[in-house]
């Protein structure tokens, strides 16, 4: 049976675009090595019609279809199960920029385009595509759409969902929905676009998107700020939003332990606030459409007011592009610094900004009671209420001893985020890793609505089955 | 049967909150007098639990449920059919502001709140809720959510969908989905929120929403601009977006005939550009977070560059708040001016901004071939590609003779919008008036996806049946 399907896929796509499981091992393990899958075939269709044809033969053979972009996801959403019954759909050949429309400020790209290439295509057209995240050099826009990726520019520009006007999607039956609209207003029926975005390949296969572009800022100012408390940082943020408006394009928080870790792991990098006693820091970026002079003036006036009002302990303002890049590098090095220091437990949570202070105080204290000595590497996108609330082993114990408590510790963190009106996955999605947690935090009403939608759009449960939500097979 | 239901509803809500059809006539005719309905009862539940209870008794009796806000819609979405089998659900008693959270920049309000009251609640908290449209004094936020209302601030802040973080919804089974999240990032499953928004009461009943707030601008500058051509206006808009960035908060276009109509119908109002020969005009608004001086400087520099580059024929800059309000009044008087001049054919279309020039040239010419002498009152939100493409009777004929051609003329306009990659309903929705047009402009694939969603979330087809999309009954 699977040999028949393999031969059909070869015939559809040509032999060199269909791989056996053993040839495709790079795609069958997730980035963190947590999941390993096996497949009937890994296929590389060359265009949307071929994607649709692949889906149709898989449906006929009742073979599950797992779609994968840059394989940079953290939840195992793009890794097939180990049964060897699935087909892995790789969209690397769908990598064309289909259209650039500067008057409409839109860009139409295929799902397999690397995010960085999308950013570059926008810049070549004199525009900004603002989605920006650590994996941008290898993740694809299709993956960003599948998970509704966030990143560092959400504060000003929104998540991937808010950056998208139209989609082209292959349905679970192998039909094509031509929804590549470049419209800012279109109230003609149900919002299919936003249903596909963030559905992690479980409702349809996104093959192309029409994305919003923005003017390139003419000037950017960066500062590294120190705060006497997290509450002060929250109050400063409110002041900065009011003073800068949409000019405030980043506000990235780090606690003092993060800064110390960066110093330790990157001794050659700049060492801002060496010897500072403050517990919290933030990287602030202001963008301006008029130019340097106006940006500088706004920057100094808003920071000056903040000092006067006691909303800021200290500020280091980048005086050059090089200094600005050095400050950004601190933030960008956080992942690597943690990796070098040994594994820790990562939590991608969000809460309302007004509850961040309570969440951190409550959760830090709770963890110290139950797991004494754990170290908190808390950082993230304060303007979105999104913290990477990461917890490292106590100095008196080993990484392995610590990691053995992962499930119990994460439960406390997620319960606390939920109790503070928050989310257990702010930007990383659900995939297979958090699927069963959903039943703890979502009401039966919501789970039932999700299941009905899954069954309506994928009645055979063949699109990335077992990810996001489990449906009972009929 | 209907008497039993009437009595059940009285028992649930109290007698004074349940009206018979003849007592509820104000709610049973739409704003434009196009549709007249009849009902078993018009009910005014006092809270979300009562809404859910009403739905449950209606489901048990198989009575359709039509929800209505301020009854300001233009598509007949909130008017029940004439069968007298339905229950009309009025949410006027769900009119509380549940929470204001300034640190999180969110406001939680019930669906029956008048939009203007929501704007005021935000302003009292020192914040801006930017949704703004002609009917704001009487439309409700529930109706705005149901239709994904647009208005004049979409260019900067987006439609109602982009302004909403969370919803509370009563499902078709009378259960409550507690989705009132105040989170900027939450990637935990399917995007139910955006599916309910814009579904016009056909998938669920929105009872409350958590909305985004923004800083109040510190200064606003207004100008009235004249253009030698529509192409020049489009090129200017691109320049203004680049120069002002997010400061550009309105760009409202009017053709010369609109301006002449305003002069004729409102001779006492200001008369900008009296005697001007330009064919197109626009109202531009710049908002600034720092203050008057900076706003004025940016304004003059961007307009100055535009003159130098030949992107602008003339500009009138408001020198005071009174002058600014007088300019805005021009735009706001457009509806009333048209009404006073006699009925015309209204079309709420959108196209990509890059195709606006071609759309208008092509459609104007086509109409002159088929309906010689018709007059074009074209205005709208150029920054959103959204034109109110309205067509008035030729001076050699009567309004009634003209209106007799409504269907044929609209077909040309809508076909043209569609051919230019556009939408036949940019902000007004579908309701009953445009329902059958959808089958002309949407692919069978998309219609089928919409039907599946409708059947999944409202399997008994009791929520506003016959609106947006027709499903065949099982």
Coordinates of N, CA and C in Angstrom, one line a residue, chain A residues 101-105 127 147-151 154 156 159 161-162 171 173 175-178 181-200 202-203 212-216 218 234-235 238 241-246 288-290 294 297-298 301-302 305 350-354 381 383-384 386 421-430 438 442-443 445-446 448-454 456-459 467-469, chain B residues 101-105 127 147-151 154 156 159 161-162 171 173 175-178 181-200 202-203 212-216 218 234-235 238 241-246 288-290 294 297-298 301-302 305 350-354 381 383-384 386 421-430 438 442-443 445-446 448-454 456-459 467-469:
Chain A
X101 N 4.0 45.1 -4.5 CA 3.1 46.2 -4.9 C 3.3 47.3 -3.9
X102 N 4.2 48.3 -4.3 CA 4.6 49.3 -3.4 C 3.4 50.3 -3.2
X103 N 2.6 50.6 -4.2 CA 1.5 51.5 -3.9 C 0.5 50.9 -2.9
X104 N 0.3 49.6 -3.0 CA -0.6 48.9 -2.0 C 0.1 48.5 -0.8
X105 N 1.4 48.7 -0.7 CA 2.2 48.2 0.4 C 2.0 46.8 0.7
X127 N 10.7 49.2 1.6 CA 9.7 49.0 2.6 C 10.2 48.1 3.7
X147 N 2.2 29.0 12.8 CA 2.2 29.2 14.2 C 1.8 30.6 14.7
X148 N 1.5 31.5 13.7 CA 1.2 32.9 14.1 C 2.4 33.5 14.9
X149 N 3.6 33.4 14.3 CA 4.8 33.8 15.0 C 4.8 35.2 15.5
X150 N 5.5 35.5 16.6 CA 5.5 36.8 17.2 C 6.8 37.5 17.0
X151 N 7.7 37.4 18.0 CA 9.0 38.1 17.9 C 9.1 39.4 18.5
X154 N 6.2 42.9 17.7 CA 4.8 42.7 17.9 C 4.2 44.0 18.6
X156 N 4.7 47.0 18.2 CA 4.3 48.0 17.2 C 3.4 47.5 16.1
X159 N 1.4 40.4 15.6 CA 1.9 39.1 15.3 C 1.7 38.8 13.7
X161 N -0.3 37.2 12.2 CA -1.7 37.3 11.8 C -2.0 38.7 11.4
X162 N -1.6 39.7 12.2 CA -1.9 41.1 11.9 C -1.1 41.6 10.7
X171 N -6.7 22.8 0.7 CA -7.6 22.2 1.7 C -7.3 20.8 1.9
X173 N -9.0 18.4 1.2 CA -9.5 17.6 0.1 C -8.6 17.8 -1.2
X175 N -8.2 20.7 -2.7 CA -8.6 21.8 -3.5 C -7.8 23.1 -3.1
X176 N -7.9 24.1 -4.0 CA -7.1 25.3 -3.7 C -8.1 26.5 -3.4
X177 N -7.9 27.1 -2.2 CA -8.6 28.3 -1.9 C -7.7 29.5 -2.3
X178 N -8.2 30.2 -3.3 CA -7.4 31.4 -3.8 C -7.8 32.6 -3.0
X181 N -5.8 38.0 -1.3 CA -6.4 39.3 -1.5 C -5.4 40.4 -0.8
X182 N -5.3 41.5 -1.5 CA -4.5 42.5 -1.0 C -5.4 43.7 -0.4
X183 N -6.4 43.3 0.3 CA -7.4 44.3 0.8 C -7.3 44.6 2.2
X184 N -7.3 45.9 2.6 CA -7.4 46.3 4.0 C -8.8 46.2 4.6
X185 N -9.8 46.1 3.8 CA -11.1 46.0 4.3 C -11.9 45.1 3.3
X186 N -12.4 44.0 3.9 CA -13.2 43.1 3.1 C -14.1 42.3 4.0
X187 N -15.3 42.7 4.1 CA -16.3 42.1 5.0 C -17.3 41.2 4.3
X188 N -16.8 40.2 3.6 CA -17.6 39.3 2.8 C -17.6 37.9 3.3
X189 N -18.0 37.7 4.5 CA -18.1 36.3 5.0 C -17.1 36.0 6.1
X190 N -17.0 34.7 6.4 CA -16.2 34.3 7.5 C -14.7 34.4 7.3
X191 N -14.1 34.7 8.4 CA -12.6 35.0 8.4 C -11.8 33.7 8.3
X192 N -11.8 33.1 7.1 CA -11.0 31.9 6.9 C -9.5 32.1 7.1
X193 N -9.1 33.3 6.6 CA -7.6 33.6 6.7 C -7.1 33.4 8.1
X194 N -7.8 34.0 9.1 CA -7.2 33.9 10.5 C -7.4 32.6 11.1
X195 N -8.4 31.8 10.6 CA -8.5 30.5 11.1 C -7.3 29.6 10.6
X196 N -6.9 29.7 9.4 CA -5.7 29.0 8.9 C -4.5 29.4 9.6
X197 N -4.3 30.7 9.8 CA -3.1 31.2 10.5 C -3.1 30.7 11.9
X198 N -2.1 30.1 12.3 CA -2.0 29.6 13.7 C -2.5 28.3 13.9
X199 N -3.0 27.6 12.8 CA -3.6 26.3 13.0 C -2.6 25.2 12.8
X200 N -1.3 25.5 12.6 CA -0.2 24.6 12.6 C -0.4 23.4 11.6
X202 N -3.0 21.9 10.6 CA -4.0 20.9 10.9 C -5.4 21.2 10.2
X203 N -5.5 22.4 9.6 CA -6.8 22.7 8.9 C -6.6 22.8 7.4
X212 N 1.5 42.6 4.6 CA 1.5 44.0 4.7 C 3.0 44.6 4.7
X213 N 3.2 45.6 4.0 CA 4.5 46.3 4.2 C 4.3 47.7 4.8
X214 N 5.4 48.2 5.4 CA 5.3 49.5 6.1 C 6.5 50.3 5.6
X215 N 6.4 51.7 5.9 CA 7.5 52.5 5.5 C 8.8 52.1 6.3
X216 N 9.9 52.2 5.7 CA 11.2 52.0 6.4 C 11.4 53.2 7.4
X218 N 13.2 56.1 9.2 CA 14.3 56.9 8.8 C 15.4 57.0 9.9
X234 N 7.2 48.4 34.3 CA 5.8 48.4 33.7 C 5.3 49.9 33.7
X235 N 5.6 50.6 34.7 CA 5.1 52.0 34.7 C 5.8 52.8 33.7
X238 N 4.3 52.2 30.2 CA 3.1 52.9 30.0 C 3.4 54.4 29.6
X241 N 4.9 54.4 26.0 CA 3.8 54.2 25.0 C 3.1 55.5 24.7
X242 N 2.8 56.2 25.8 CA 2.1 57.5 25.7 C 3.0 58.5 25.0
X243 N 4.3 58.6 25.4 CA 5.2 59.6 24.8 C 5.6 59.3 23.4
X244 N 5.8 58.0 23.1 CA 6.4 57.7 21.7 C 5.3 57.2 20.8
X245 N 4.1 56.8 21.3 CA 3.1 56.3 20.4 C 3.6 55.1 19.6
X246 N 3.3 55.1 18.3 CA 3.7 54.0 17.5 C 5.2 54.0 17.2
X288 N 11.6 56.4 14.0 CA 11.1 57.7 13.6 C 11.0 57.8 12.1
X289 N 9.9 58.4 11.6 CA 9.8 58.5 10.2 C 10.3 59.8 9.6
X290 N 10.7 60.8 10.5 CA 11.2 62.0 10.0 C 12.7 62.1 9.9
X294 N 14.7 64.7 15.1 CA 13.4 64.5 15.7 C 13.4 63.3 16.7
X297 N 15.4 64.1 19.8 CA 14.6 65.0 20.7 C 13.5 64.3 21.5
X298 N 12.7 63.5 20.8 CA 11.7 62.7 21.4 C 12.3 61.8 22.5
X301 N 13.5 63.7 25.5 CA 12.4 64.3 26.3 C 11.6 63.2 27.1
X302 N 11.3 62.1 26.4 CA 10.6 61.0 27.1 C 11.4 60.4 28.3
X305 N 11.6 63.0 31.2 CA 10.4 63.0 32.0 C 10.4 61.7 32.9
X350 N 2.3 34.2 28.5 CA 2.0 35.6 28.4 C 0.9 35.9 29.5
X351 N 0.9 37.1 30.0 CA -0.2 37.5 30.9 C -0.5 39.0 30.5
X352 N -1.7 39.5 31.0 CA -1.9 40.9 30.8 C -0.8 41.7 31.4
X353 N -0.4 42.8 30.7 CA 0.8 43.6 31.2 C 0.6 44.0 32.7
X354 N -0.7 44.3 33.0 CA -1.0 44.8 34.3 C -0.8 43.7 35.4
X381 N 9.3 40.0 25.9 CA 8.6 41.1 25.2 C 7.6 41.7 26.2
X383 N 6.2 44.5 26.4 CA 5.1 45.2 25.8 C 4.0 44.3 25.3
X384 N 4.3 43.1 25.1 CA 3.2 42.1 24.7 C 2.8 41.2 25.9
X386 N 4.6 39.1 27.2 CA 5.1 37.8 26.9 C 6.5 37.6 27.5
X421 N -4.7 35.1 34.3 CA -5.3 35.5 33.1 C -4.5 35.3 31.9
X422 N -3.5 34.4 31.9 CA -2.5 34.3 30.9 C -2.6 33.1 30.0
X423 N -1.6 32.9 29.1 CA -1.6 31.9 28.1 C -0.3 31.0 28.4
X424 N -0.5 29.7 28.1 CA 0.7 28.8 28.3 C 1.5 28.7 27.0
X425 N 1.1 29.3 26.0 CA 1.9 29.4 24.8 C 1.7 30.7 24.1
X426 N 2.6 31.7 24.4 CA 2.3 33.0 23.8 C 2.6 33.1 22.3
X427 N 3.8 32.5 21.9 CA 4.2 32.6 20.5 C 4.6 31.3 19.9
X428 N 4.9 30.2 20.7 CA 5.4 29.0 20.1 C 4.4 28.0 19.6
X429 N 3.2 28.2 20.0 CA 2.1 27.3 19.5 C 2.0 26.1 20.4
X430 N 1.3 25.0 19.9 CA 0.9 23.9 20.7 C 1.6 22.6 20.2
X438 N -3.6 21.5 26.9 CA -4.8 22.4 26.5 C -6.0 22.0 27.3
X442 N -8.1 25.0 28.8 CA -9.3 25.5 28.0 C -10.5 24.8 28.5
X443 N -11.6 25.5 28.4 CA -12.9 25.0 28.9 C -13.4 23.9 27.9
X445 N -16.1 23.8 26.5 CA -16.8 24.6 25.5 C -15.8 24.9 24.4
X446 N -14.7 25.5 24.7 CA -13.7 25.9 23.7 C -13.1 24.7 23.0
X448 N -14.5 21.9 22.5 CA -15.5 21.3 21.6 C -15.6 22.2 20.4
X449 N -15.6 23.5 20.5 CA -15.6 24.4 19.3 C -14.4 24.1 18.4
X450 N -13.2 23.9 19.0 CA -12.1 23.6 18.2 C -12.2 22.3 17.5
X451 N -12.7 21.3 18.2 CA -12.9 20.0 17.5 C -13.8 20.0 16.4
X452 N -14.9 20.8 16.6 CA -15.9 20.9 15.5 C -15.3 21.5 14.3
X453 N -14.4 22.5 14.5 CA -13.8 23.2 13.3 C -12.8 22.2 12.6
X454 N -12.1 21.5 13.4 CA -11.2 20.5 12.9 C -11.9 19.5 12.0
X456 N -14.9 19.8 10.7 CA -15.5 20.4 9.5 C -14.5 20.6 8.4
X457 N -13.3 21.0 8.7 CA -12.4 21.4 7.6 C -11.4 20.2 7.3
X458 N -11.3 19.2 8.1 CA -10.5 18.1 7.9 C -11.2 16.8 8.3
X459 N -12.3 16.5 7.6 CA -13.2 15.4 8.1 C -12.5 14.0 8.2
X467 N -1.8 16.8 16.3 CA -1.2 18.1 16.7 C -2.3 19.0 17.1
X468 N -2.0 19.9 18.0 CA -2.9 21.0 18.5 C -4.1 20.4 19.3
X469 N -4.9 19.6 18.6 CA -6.1 19.0 19.3 C -6.3 17.6 18.8
Chain B
X101 N -8.4 48.7 32.2 CA -7.1 48.3 32.7 C -6.1 49.1 31.9
X102 N -5.6 50.2 32.6 CA -4.8 51.1 31.9 C -3.4 50.6 31.7
X103 N -2.8 49.8 32.6 CA -1.5 49.2 32.4 C -1.5 48.3 31.3
X104 N -2.6 47.6 31.1 CA -2.7 46.6 30.0 C -3.2 47.3 28.7
X105 N -3.7 48.5 28.8 CA -4.3 49.2 27.7 C -5.5 48.4 27.1
X127 N -7.2 57.3 27.6 CA -6.8 56.5 26.5 C -7.7 56.8 25.3
X147 N -20.1 42.9 12.5 CA -19.8 43.2 11.1 C -18.4 43.6 10.9
X148 N -17.5 43.5 11.9 CA -16.1 43.9 11.8 C -16.1 45.3 11.2
X149 N -16.7 46.3 11.9 CA -16.9 47.6 11.3 C -15.5 48.3 11.1
X150 N -15.5 49.2 10.1 CA -14.3 49.9 9.7 C -14.3 51.3 10.2
X151 N -14.6 52.2 9.3 CA -14.7 53.6 9.6 C -13.4 54.4 9.2
X154 N -9.2 53.3 10.3 CA -8.6 52.0 9.9 C -7.2 52.1 9.4
X156 N -4.8 53.7 10.3 CA -3.8 53.6 11.4 C -4.0 52.5 12.4
X159 N -9.4 47.6 11.5 CA -10.8 47.4 11.6 C -11.1 46.9 13.1
X161 N -11.8 44.1 14.1 CA -11.1 42.8 14.4 C -9.7 43.1 15.0
X162 N -9.0 44.0 14.4 CA -7.6 44.3 14.9 C -7.7 45.0 16.3
X171 N -22.9 30.3 22.5 CA -22.9 29.5 21.3 C -24.3 29.1 20.9
X173 N -25.7 26.4 21.0 CA -26.3 25.5 22.0 C -26.7 26.2 23.3
X175 N -24.4 27.6 25.3 CA -23.3 27.6 26.2 C -22.5 28.9 26.1
X176 N -21.7 29.1 27.1 CA -20.9 30.4 27.1 C -19.4 30.1 26.9
X177 N -18.8 30.7 25.9 CA -17.4 30.6 25.7 C -16.8 31.8 26.4
X178 N -16.0 31.6 27.5 CA -15.4 32.7 28.2 C -14.0 33.0 27.6
X181 N -10.0 37.4 26.9 CA -8.5 37.5 27.3 C -8.0 38.8 26.9
X182 N -7.1 39.3 27.8 CA -6.5 40.6 27.5 C -5.1 40.4 27.1
X183 N -4.8 39.5 26.2 CA -3.5 39.1 25.8 C -3.1 39.5 24.4
X184 N -1.9 40.1 24.2 CA -1.4 40.5 22.9 C -0.8 39.3 22.1
X185 N -0.5 38.2 22.9 CA 0.1 37.0 22.2 C -0.5 35.8 22.9
X186 N -1.1 35.0 22.2 CA -1.7 33.8 22.7 C -1.9 32.8 21.6
X187 N -1.0 31.9 21.4 CA -1.0 30.9 20.3 C -1.4 29.5 20.8
X188 N -2.6 29.4 21.4 CA -3.1 28.1 22.0 C -4.3 27.7 21.3
X189 N -4.2 27.4 20.0 CA -5.3 26.8 19.3 C -6.0 27.7 18.3
X190 N -7.1 27.3 17.8 CA -7.7 28.0 16.6 C -8.3 29.3 17.0
X191 N -8.3 30.2 16.1 CA -8.6 31.6 16.3 C -10.2 31.8 16.3
X192 N -10.8 31.3 17.3 CA -12.3 31.4 17.4 C -12.7 32.9 17.4
X193 N -11.9 33.7 18.1 CA -12.3 35.2 18.2 C -12.6 35.8 16.8
X194 N -11.6 35.6 15.9 CA -11.8 36.3 14.6 C -12.8 35.6 13.7
X195 N -13.1 34.4 14.0 CA -14.2 33.7 13.3 C -15.6 34.3 13.7
X196 N -15.8 34.6 15.0 CA -17.0 35.2 15.5 C -17.1 36.6 15.0
X197 N -16.0 37.4 15.0 CA -16.0 38.8 14.6 C -16.3 38.7 13.1
X198 N -17.3 39.5 12.7 CA -17.6 39.6 11.3 C -18.6 38.5 10.8
X199 N -19.1 37.7 11.7 CA -20.0 36.6 11.3 C -21.4 37.0 11.4
X200 N -21.7 38.2 11.8 CA -23.1 38.8 11.7 C -24.1 38.0 12.4
X202 N -24.3 34.8 12.9 CA -24.7 33.6 12.4 C -24.0 32.4 13.0
X203 N -22.9 32.6 13.8 CA -22.1 31.5 14.3 C -22.2 31.5 15.9
X212 N -8.6 46.8 22.6 CA -7.3 47.5 22.8 C -7.5 49.0 23.0
X213 N -6.7 49.6 23.9 CA -6.7 51.0 24.0 C -5.3 51.5 23.5
X214 N -5.3 52.8 23.1 CA -4.1 53.4 22.6 C -3.9 54.8 23.4
X215 N -2.6 55.3 23.3 CA -2.4 56.6 23.9 C -3.2 57.6 23.2
X216 N -3.7 58.6 23.9 CA -4.4 59.7 23.3 C -3.4 60.6 22.6
X218 N -1.4 63.8 21.4 CA -1.3 65.1 22.1 C -1.6 66.2 21.2
X234 N -3.0 59.1 -5.1 CA -2.4 57.8 -4.6 C -0.9 58.0 -4.4
X235 N -0.3 58.7 -5.3 CA 1.2 58.9 -5.1 C 1.5 59.8 -3.8
X238 N 1.2 57.6 -0.7 CA 2.4 56.8 -0.5 C 3.5 57.6 0.2
X241 N 2.5 58.3 3.8 CA 2.7 57.2 4.7 C 4.2 57.1 5.1
X242 N 5.0 57.3 4.1 CA 6.5 57.2 4.4 C 6.9 58.3 5.3
X243 N 6.4 59.5 5.1 CA 6.8 60.7 5.9 C 6.2 60.7 7.3
X244 N 5.0 60.3 7.4 CA 4.3 60.4 8.7 C 4.3 59.1 9.5
X245 N 4.5 58.0 8.8 CA 4.4 56.7 9.5 C 3.1 56.5 10.1
X246 N 3.1 56.0 11.4 CA 1.8 55.8 12.0 C 1.1 57.1 12.5
X288 N 0.0 63.3 16.6 CA 1.4 63.3 17.2 C 1.3 63.0 18.7
X289 N 2.3 62.3 19.1 CA 2.4 62.0 20.6 C 3.2 62.9 21.4
X290 N 4.0 63.8 20.7 CA 4.8 64.7 21.4 C 4.2 66.1 21.6
X294 N 6.1 69.7 17.2 CA 6.6 68.7 16.4 C 5.6 68.3 15.3
X297 N 5.8 70.9 12.5 CA 7.0 70.8 11.8 C 7.0 69.6 10.7
X298 N 6.5 68.4 11.2 CA 6.4 67.3 10.4 C 5.4 67.6 9.2
X301 N 6.8 69.9 6.7 CA 7.9 69.4 5.9 C 7.4 68.3 4.9
X302 N 6.5 67.5 5.3 CA 6.0 66.5 4.3 C 5.1 67.1 3.2
X305 N 7.6 68.9 0.8 CA 8.2 67.9 -0.1 C 7.3 67.5 -1.2
X350 N -14.0 47.8 -2.1 CA -12.6 48.1 -1.9 C -11.8 47.4 -3.0
X351 N -10.7 48.0 -3.3 CA -9.7 47.3 -4.2 C -8.3 47.6 -3.6
X352 N -7.3 46.9 -4.1 CA -5.9 47.3 -3.7 C -5.7 48.7 -4.0
X353 N -4.9 49.5 -3.2 CA -4.7 50.9 -3.4 C -4.1 51.1 -4.8
X354 N -3.3 50.2 -5.2 CA -2.6 50.3 -6.5 C -3.5 50.2 -7.7
X381 N -12.3 56.0 2.0 CA -11.1 55.8 2.8 C -10.0 55.4 1.9
X383 N -6.8 55.3 2.0 CA -5.8 54.6 2.6 C -6.1 53.1 2.9
X384 N -7.4 52.8 2.8 CA -7.8 51.4 2.9 C -8.3 50.8 1.6
X386 N -10.8 51.7 0.2 CA -12.3 51.5 0.3 C -13.0 52.8 -0.2
X421 N -9.5 42.9 -8.4 CA -9.0 42.3 -7.2 C -9.7 42.7 -5.9
X422 N -10.9 43.2 -6.1 CA -11.5 43.9 -4.9 C -12.7 43.1 -4.3
X423 N -13.3 43.8 -3.3 CA -14.4 43.3 -2.5 C -15.7 44.0 -2.8
X424 N -16.8 43.3 -2.8 CA -18.1 43.9 -3.0 C -18.7 44.5 -1.7
X425 N -18.0 44.2 -0.6 CA -18.5 44.8 0.7 C -17.3 45.0 1.6
X426 N -16.8 46.2 1.6 CA -15.5 46.5 2.3 C -15.8 46.6 3.8
X427 N -16.9 47.3 4.2 CA -17.1 47.4 5.6 C -18.5 47.2 6.1
X428 N -19.5 47.1 5.2 CA -20.9 47.0 5.6 C -21.4 45.5 5.8
X429 N -20.6 44.5 5.4 CA -21.0 43.2 5.6 C -21.9 42.6 4.5
X430 N -22.6 41.5 4.8 CA -23.3 40.8 3.7 C -24.8 40.8 4.1
X438 N -22.8 36.8 -3.1 CA -21.5 36.0 -2.8 C -21.3 34.9 -3.7
X442 N -17.5 34.6 -5.0 CA -16.6 33.7 -4.2 C -16.6 32.3 -4.9
X443 N -15.5 31.7 -4.8 CA -15.3 30.4 -5.5 C -16.1 29.3 -4.7
X445 N -15.1 26.6 -3.7 CA -14.2 26.1 -2.6 C -14.5 27.0 -1.3
X446 N -14.5 28.3 -1.5 CA -14.6 29.2 -0.4 C -16.0 29.1 0.2
X448 N -18.0 26.6 0.1 CA -18.1 25.3 0.8 C -17.4 25.4 2.2
X449 N -16.3 26.0 2.3 CA -15.6 26.1 3.6 C -16.5 26.9 4.5
X450 N -17.1 28.0 4.0 CA -18.0 28.8 4.9 C -19.2 28.0 5.4
X451 N -19.7 27.2 4.5 CA -20.9 26.4 4.8 C -20.5 25.3 5.9
X452 N -19.4 24.8 5.7 CA -18.9 23.8 6.7 C -18.8 24.4 8.1
X453 N -18.2 25.6 8.1 CA -18.0 26.2 9.4 C -19.4 26.6 10.0
X454 N -20.3 27.1 9.2 CA -21.6 27.4 9.7 C -22.3 26.1 10.3
X456 N -20.8 23.4 11.4 CA -20.1 22.9 12.5 C -20.5 23.7 13.8
X457 N -20.7 25.0 13.7 CA -20.9 25.8 14.9 C -22.4 26.1 15.1
X458 N -23.2 25.9 14.1 CA -24.7 26.1 14.3 C -25.4 25.0 13.6
X459 N -25.3 23.8 14.1 CA -25.8 22.6 13.3 C -27.3 22.7 13.1
X467 N -28.8 34.6 6.6 CA -27.9 35.8 6.5 C -26.5 35.3 6.2
X468 N -25.8 36.1 5.5 CA -24.4 35.8 5.1 C -24.3 34.6 4.1
X469 N -24.7 33.4 4.5 CA -24.6 32.3 3.6 C -25.8 31.4 3.9

